[in-house]
XYZ file of N, CA, C and O in Angstrom:
520
model
N 5.878 -10.100 1.408
C 5.668 -9.381 2.656
C 5.627 -7.888 2.381
O 6.534 -7.331 1.761
N 4.598 -7.242 2.861
C 4.408 -5.828 2.601
C 5.505 -4.939 3.150
O 5.687 -3.812 2.699
N 6.238 -5.444 4.123
C 7.255 -4.596 4.737
C 8.449 -4.358 3.827
O 9.386 -3.667 4.204
N 8.422 -4.928 2.610
C 9.493 -4.647 1.652
C 9.633 -3.140 1.424
O 10.718 -2.671 1.071
N 8.573 -2.378 1.617
C 8.678 -0.936 1.373
C 9.592 -0.260 2.387
O 10.001 0.864 2.191
N 9.938 -0.979 3.468
C 10.846 -0.411 4.464
C 12.285 -0.888 4.297
O 13.132 -0.564 5.118
N 12.548 -1.686 3.264
C 13.924 -2.144 3.043
C 14.841 -0.928 2.975
O 14.555 0.036 2.278
N 15.948 -0.983 3.688
C 16.899 0.118 3.631
C 16.694 1.142 4.731
O 17.576 1.935 5.009
N 15.529 1.144 5.353
C 15.326 2.032 6.499
C 15.814 1.314 7.756
O 15.738 0.092 7.841
N 16.290 2.067 8.711
C 16.719 1.448 9.969
C 15.480 1.011 10.753
O 14.382 1.542 10.536
N 15.647 0.066 11.669
C 14.500 -0.324 12.511
C 13.898 0.884 13.231
O 12.684 0.969 13.395
N 14.744 1.824 13.628
C 14.263 3.021 14.327
C 13.392 3.867 13.394
O 12.339 4.365 13.793
N 13.844 4.052 12.154
C 13.062 4.833 11.180
C 11.735 4.147 10.883
O 10.692 4.790 10.814
N 11.793 2.829 10.721
C 10.572 2.065 10.443
C 9.599 2.179 11.615
O 8.404 2.423 11.425
N 10.123 2.029 12.833
C 9.273 2.115 14.025
C 8.643 3.505 14.139
O 7.472 3.642 14.472
N 9.445 4.530 13.839
C 8.934 5.906 13.893
C 7.794 6.079 12.888
O 6.744 6.630 13.201
N 8.007 5.580 11.684
C 7.007 5.722 10.631
C 5.709 5.006 11.024
O 4.615 5.543 10.869
N 5.850 3.804 11.546
C 4.668 3.035 11.947
C 3.955 3.734 13.109
O 2.727 3.803 13.153
N 4.737 4.315 14.011
C 4.156 5.056 15.131
C 3.350 6.270 14.635
O 2.330 6.631 15.206
N 3.823 6.906 13.554
C 3.149 8.080 12.993
C 1.887 7.697 12.215
O 1.100 8.559 11.846
N 1.725 6.428 11.929
C 0.614 5.972 11.093
C -0.629 5.747 11.941
O -0.534 5.437 13.118
N -1.786 5.905 11.307
C -3.030 5.653 12.036
C -3.597 4.303 11.625
O -3.325 3.805 10.541
N -4.381 3.715 12.528
C -5.048 2.448 12.235
C -6.502 2.725 11.881
O -7.168 3.515 12.553
N -6.960 2.117 10.789
C -8.376 2.205 10.410
C -8.978 0.808 10.464
O -8.302 -0.180 10.179
N -10.252 0.741 10.807
C -10.958 -0.546 10.882
C -12.065 -0.573 9.835
O -12.771 0.409 9.648
N -12.193 -1.721 9.180
C -13.242 -1.912 8.184
C -13.983 -3.204 8.488
O -13.378 -4.190 8.897
N -15.283 -3.184 8.260
C -16.091 -4.395 8.432
C -16.117 -5.173 7.121
O -15.843 -4.626 6.042
N -16.464 -6.440 7.214
C -16.609 -7.297 6.032
C -17.525 -6.603 5.011
O -18.612 -6.176 5.356
N -17.037 -6.476 3.780
C -17.845 -5.865 2.723
C -17.595 -4.380 2.521
O -18.029 -3.814 1.519
N -16.898 -3.734 3.460
C -16.583 -2.304 3.292
C -15.619 -2.113 2.125
O -14.637 -2.850 1.995
N -15.884 -1.097 1.312
C -14.963 -0.744 0.231
C -13.913 0.211 0.802
O -14.256 1.272 1.330
N -12.647 -0.175 0.713
C -11.559 0.638 1.262
C -11.094 1.656 0.224
O -10.793 2.794 0.553
N -11.026 1.237 -1.035
C -10.748 2.184 -2.125
C -11.379 1.636 -3.389
O -11.638 0.446 -3.499
N -11.643 2.533 -4.331
C -12.292 2.138 -5.584
C -11.401 2.432 -6.770
O -10.755 3.488 -6.829
N -11.374 1.500 -7.703
C -10.617 1.658 -8.941
C -11.020 2.968 -9.619
O -12.203 3.282 -9.713
N -10.027 3.741 -10.042
C -10.303 4.987 -10.731
C -10.397 6.202 -9.821
O -10.373 7.337 -10.290
N -10.496 5.962 -8.490
C -10.534 7.096 -7.555
C -9.245 7.898 -7.643
O -8.174 7.342 -7.861
N -9.352 9.181 -7.389
C -8.163 10.019 -7.266
C -7.395 9.531 -6.047
O -7.981 9.232 -5.001
N -6.094 9.422 -6.179
C -5.264 8.953 -5.068
C -5.380 9.891 -3.873
O -5.398 11.106 -4.024
N -5.459 9.305 -2.672
C -5.468 10.127 -1.452
C -4.070 10.171 -0.832
O -3.906 10.550 0.326
N -3.058 9.766 -1.621
C -1.659 9.790 -1.165
C -1.420 8.914 0.054
O -0.587 9.213 0.891
N -2.161 7.813 0.135
C -2.002 6.906 1.271
C -1.857 5.469 0.793
O -2.457 5.067 -0.185
N -1.035 4.723 1.527
C -0.906 3.282 1.313
C -1.349 2.596 2.600
O -1.424 3.224 3.661
N -1.622 1.304 2.506
C -2.202 0.584 3.635
C -1.461 -0.733 3.867
O -1.199 -1.469 2.925
N -1.165 -1.013 5.129
C -0.585 -2.292 5.543
C -1.647 -3.022 6.357
O -2.187 -2.453 7.317
N -1.969 -4.248 5.974
C -2.994 -5.011 6.694
C -2.401 -5.523 8.007
O -1.445 -6.297 8.002
N -2.958 -5.046 9.116
C -2.511 -5.494 10.442
C -3.228 -6.779 10.843
O -2.647 -7.638 11.490
N -4.500 -6.874 10.474
C -5.255 -8.100 10.729
C -6.422 -8.131 9.757
O -6.911 -7.093 9.332
N -6.832 -9.353 9.402
C -7.941 -9.508 8.472
C -7.464 -9.751 7.055
O -6.295 -10.070 6.820
N -8.371 -9.598 6.094
C -8.016 -9.795 4.691
C -8.943 -8.992 3.792
O -10.039 -8.607 4.196
N -8.452 -8.730 2.583
C -9.199 -7.936 1.608
C -9.152 -8.640 0.259
O -8.241 -9.431 -0.010
N -10.141 -8.338 -0.566
C -10.157 -8.820 -1.945
C -9.815 -7.656 -2.871
O -10.237 -6.518 -2.631
N -9.042 -7.968 -3.901
C -8.613 -6.974 -4.887
C -9.410 -7.219 -6.164
O -9.419 -8.335 -6.690
N -10.085 -6.183 -6.649
C -10.889 -6.289 -7.870
C -10.369 -5.299 -8.906
O -10.052 -4.153 -8.576
N -10.291 -5.771 -10.154
C -10.023 -4.871 -11.282
C -11.080 -5.121 -12.335
O -11.374 -6.272 -12.650
N -11.637 -4.061 -12.875
C -12.692 -4.175 -13.890
C -13.784 -5.127 -13.408
O -14.223 -6.009 -14.147
N -14.167 -4.981 -12.126
C -15.254 -5.764 -11.507
C -14.953 -7.250 -11.357
O -15.861 -8.042 -11.099
N -13.707 -7.655 -11.551
C -13.332 -9.062 -11.394
C -12.348 -9.211 -10.242
O -11.369 -8.467 -10.162
N -12.602 -10.183 -9.354
C -11.664 -10.422 -8.258
C -10.386 -11.030 -8.830
O -10.432 -12.041 -9.530
N -9.243 -10.390 -8.521
C -7.979 -10.904 -9.059
C -7.027 -11.384 -7.972
O -6.036 -12.035 -8.262
N -7.314 -11.061 -6.714
C -6.365 -11.436 -5.673
C -7.017 -11.258 -4.307
O -8.036 -10.575 -4.174
N -6.412 -11.896 -3.306
C -6.758 -11.654 -1.901
C -5.471 -11.313 -1.176
O -4.425 -11.887 -1.470
N -5.558 -10.374 -0.248
C -4.393 -9.967 0.531
C -4.704 -10.175 2.008
O -5.860 -10.098 2.424
N -3.647 -10.447 2.774
C -3.829 -10.834 4.172
C -2.860 -10.075 5.074
O -2.078 -9.251 4.600
N -2.888 -10.398 6.356
C -2.027 -9.743 7.345
C -0.588 -9.645 6.843
O -0.022 -10.636 6.378
N -0.026 -8.434 6.915
C 1.353 -8.216 6.478
C 1.469 -7.735 5.046
O 2.526 -7.271 4.634
N 0.388 -7.833 4.274
C 0.422 -7.357 2.887
C 0.147 -5.853 2.834
O -0.550 -5.306 3.686
N 0.700 -5.226 1.793
C 0.502 -3.798 1.569
C -0.339 -3.621 0.307
O -0.202 -4.386 -0.645
N -1.218 -2.628 0.292
C -1.898 -2.256 -0.949
C -1.963 -0.745 -1.040
O -1.837 -0.033 -0.048
N -2.116 -0.256 -2.273
C -2.197 1.178 -2.495
C -0.850 1.874 -2.456
O -0.779 3.099 -2.458
N 0.254 1.102 -2.462
C 1.560 1.728 -2.279
C 2.018 2.554 -3.464
O 2.905 3.385 -3.345
N 1.386 2.360 -4.634
C 1.702 3.204 -5.781
C 1.482 4.684 -5.423
O 2.180 5.565 -5.918
N 0.551 4.941 -4.516
C 0.245 6.316 -4.099
C 1.418 6.974 -3.377
O 1.475 8.196 -3.264
N 2.358 6.167 -2.884
C 3.510 6.730 -2.186
C 4.510 7.352 -3.152
O 5.334 8.163 -2.756
N 4.453 6.938 -4.417
C 5.469 7.412 -5.372
C 4.885 8.074 -6.611
O 5.612 8.714 -7.360
N 3.593 7.906 -6.851
C 2.998 8.470 -8.066
C 1.620 9.020 -7.747
O 0.964 8.571 -6.816
N 1.202 9.979 -8.531
C -0.094 10.616 -8.311
C -1.079 10.122 -9.355
O -1.593 10.889 -10.146
N -1.300 8.814 -9.375
C -2.174 8.216 -10.387
C -3.462 7.739 -9.738
O -3.481 7.454 -8.546
N -4.530 7.619 -10.531
C -5.781 7.093 -9.960
C -5.565 5.675 -9.417
O -4.670 4.964 -9.859
N -6.383 5.297 -8.472
C -6.296 3.953 -7.898
C -6.499 2.914 -8.989
O -7.405 3.036 -9.812
N -5.654 1.876 -8.959
C -5.670 0.882 -10.049
C -6.559 -0.312 -9.735
O -6.709 -1.206 -10.563
N -7.145 -0.360 -8.533
C -7.988 -1.500 -8.168
C -8.989 -1.065 -7.106
O -8.807 -0.052 -6.436
N -10.036 -1.874 -6.967
C -10.983 -1.712 -5.873
C -10.594 -2.709 -4.786
O -10.326 -3.872 -5.081
N -10.534 -2.233 -3.557
C -10.154 -3.087 -2.427
C -11.343 -3.174 -1.488
O -11.863 -2.149 -1.031
N -11.787 -4.400 -1.202
C -12.960 -4.632 -0.358
C -12.568 -5.554 0.800
O -11.977 -6.623 0.571
N -12.882 -5.139 2.020
C -12.601 -5.995 3.181
C -13.418 -7.276 3.064
O -14.619 -7.233 2.827
N -12.747 -8.427 3.200
C -13.465 -9.708 3.123
C -13.654 -10.325 4.506
O -14.315 -11.352 4.654
N -13.066 -9.687 5.520
C -13.283 -10.036 6.924
C -13.187 -8.706 7.678
O -12.759 -7.715 7.094
N -13.544 -8.677 8.960
C -13.225 -7.460 9.718
C -11.705 -7.244 9.625
O -10.929 -8.169 9.868
N -11.299 -6.059 9.209
C -9.897 -5.808 8.862
C -9.392 -4.526 9.511
O -10.117 -3.525 9.550
N -8.155 -4.587 10.016
C -7.493 -3.383 10.509
C -6.292 -3.106 9.617
O -5.528 -4.021 9.294
N -6.170 -1.857 9.192
C -5.043 -1.470 8.342
C -4.308 -0.293 8.971
O -4.903 0.539 9.641
N -3.009 -0.271 8.738
C -2.167 0.857 9.131
C -2.061 1.748 7.909
O -1.785 1.270 6.811
N -2.307 3.050 8.088
C -2.332 3.991 6.969
C -1.013 4.752 6.905
O -0.592 5.346 7.897
N -0.377 4.721 5.739
C 0.879 5.435 5.534
C 0.636 6.647 4.652
O 0.030 6.527 3.589
N 1.142 7.797 5.056
C 0.999 9.012 4.259
C 2.234 9.254 3.404
O 3.356 9.095 3.856
N 1.986 9.667 2.180
C 3.053 9.890 1.206
C 4.107 10.882 1.706
O 5.297 10.626 1.592
N 3.676 12.008 2.267
C 4.639 13.050 2.658
C 5.639 12.515 3.671
O 6.838 12.712 3.542
N 5.135 11.835 4.707
C 6.012 11.298 5.743
C 6.912 10.212 5.171
O 8.093 10.126 5.493
N 6.340 9.371 4.323
C 7.099 8.278 3.723
C 8.251 8.821 2.873
O 9.393 8.378 2.986
N 7.945 9.806 2.026
C 8.983 10.379 1.159
C 10.062 11.074 1.972
O 11.251 10.951 1.677
N 9.643 11.777 3.005
C 10.612 12.470 3.853
C 11.590 11.462 4.468
O 12.801 11.655 4.449
N 11.043 10.376 4.973
C 11.864 9.345 5.602
C 12.805 8.692 4.593
O 13.999 8.537 4.848
N 12.266 8.317 3.433
C 13.075 7.636 2.413
C 14.177 8.541 1.876
O 15.300 8.097 1.660
N 13.854 9.785 1.667
C 14.856 10.706 1.113
C 15.937 11.000 2.147
O 17.118 11.068 1.819
N 15.519 11.134 3.391
C 16.474 11.370 4.474
C 17.442 10.179 4.595
O 18.623 10.355 4.873
N 16.934 8.983 4.377
C 17.758 7.775 4.497
C 18.529 7.468 3.223
O 19.338 6.556 3.197
N 18.211 8.172 2.142
C 18.880 7.909 0.874
C 18.414 6.638 0.185
O 19.109 6.100 -0.677
N 17.231 6.122 0.546
C 16.751 4.868 -0.058
C 15.581 5.098 -1.016
O 14.998 4.153 -1.531
N 15.250 6.376 -1.282
C 14.045 6.648 -2.067
C 14.055 5.958 -3.436
O 13.084 5.311 -3.811
N 15.153 6.097 -4.179
C 15.174 5.512 -5.531
C 14.993 4.000 -5.486
O 14.297 3.416 -6.318
N 15.609 3.371 -4.495
C 15.511 1.924 -4.342
C 14.074 1.507 -4.022
O 13.533 0.572 -4.608
N 13.457 2.217 -3.098
C 12.073 1.906 -2.701
C 11.129 2.144 -3.877
O 10.241 1.336 -4.154
N 11.343 3.245 -4.581
C 10.501 3.560 -5.737
C 10.588 2.442 -6.780
O 9.572 1.976 -7.303
N 11.802 1.968 -7.033
C 12.007 0.878 -7.994
C 11.261 -0.381 -7.545
O 10.586 -1.035 -8.341
N 11.370 -0.712 -6.266
C 10.713 -1.929 -5.753
C 9.195 -1.834 -5.873
O 8.529 -2.798 -6.230
N 8.647 -0.657 -5.542
C 7.193 -0.486 -5.640
C 6.749 -0.617 -7.093
O 5.804 -1.342 -7.406
N 7.455 0.051 -8.000
C 7.087 -0.018 -9.419
C 7.180 -1.447 -9.935
O 6.310 -1.916 -10.661
N 8.231 -2.151 -9.543
C 8.411 -3.532 -10.005
C 7.288 -4.426 -9.478
O 6.709 -5.216 -10.211
N 6.959 -4.266 -8.194
C 5.913 -5.113 -7.610
C 4.565 -4.839 -8.268
O 3.820 -5.758 -8.597
N 4.256 -3.567 -8.477
C 2.980 -3.216 -9.094
C 2.934 -3.751 -10.523
O 1.934 -4.324 -10.962
N 4.030 -3.609 -11.243
C 4.095 -4.106 -12.625
C 3.915 -5.626 -12.634
O 3.135 -6.168 -13.405
N 4.624 -6.338 -11.745
C 4.534 -7.798 -11.684
C 3.117 -8.221 -11.340
O 2.579 -9.166 -11.919
N 2.496 -7.527 -10.398
C 1.171 -7.934 -9.933
C 0.079 -7.652 -10.939
O -0.849 -8.431 -11.083
N 0.179 -6.500 -11.597
C -0.955 -6.069 -12.403
C -0.772 -6.245 -13.891
O -1.705 -6.548 -14.598
N 0.421 -6.001 -14.381
C 0.541 -5.909 -15.821
C 1.018 -7.196 -16.469
O 0.672 -7.482 -17.589
N 1.800 -7.990 -15.751
C 2.356 -9.184 -16.385
C 1.399 -10.369 -16.363
O 1.368 -11.161 -17.277
N 0.613 -10.497 -15.290
C -0.193 -11.721 -15.193
C -1.660 -11.469 -14.900
O -2.392 -12.388 -14.624
N -2.100 -10.235 -14.966
C -3.495 -9.971 -14.589
C -4.246 -9.230 -15.681
O -5.189 -8.527 -15.406
N -3.800 -9.333 -16.922
C -4.467 -8.565 -17.988
C -5.882 -9.056 -18.201
O -6.136 -10.219 -18.168
């Protein structure tokens, strides 16, 4: 569940963060981000629809409602590690790094959240998707 990035935040903090986020809509086939792109410091939570994850031009995963992608951008300034393409009409909630970091640091959960994001990204990409 993508909401793991909010572990440790109070429901009020989470609600505030989600309220501050904008919703973007993509049609089937729209490219949401491209592998190698400079990070735009944003992560995305799928509110409805689904996307395909591609690395090196190969589909490696599909993500659906409730899943998060691009969350590495919340903690690191690295190029995008995958291409994300909407596979149905999709709505995503956009999270900005500055607001996310401010909230996590204020709550004292930043190190924990950073660890979880790094672990999830490592598990998803490096251990079983070479």
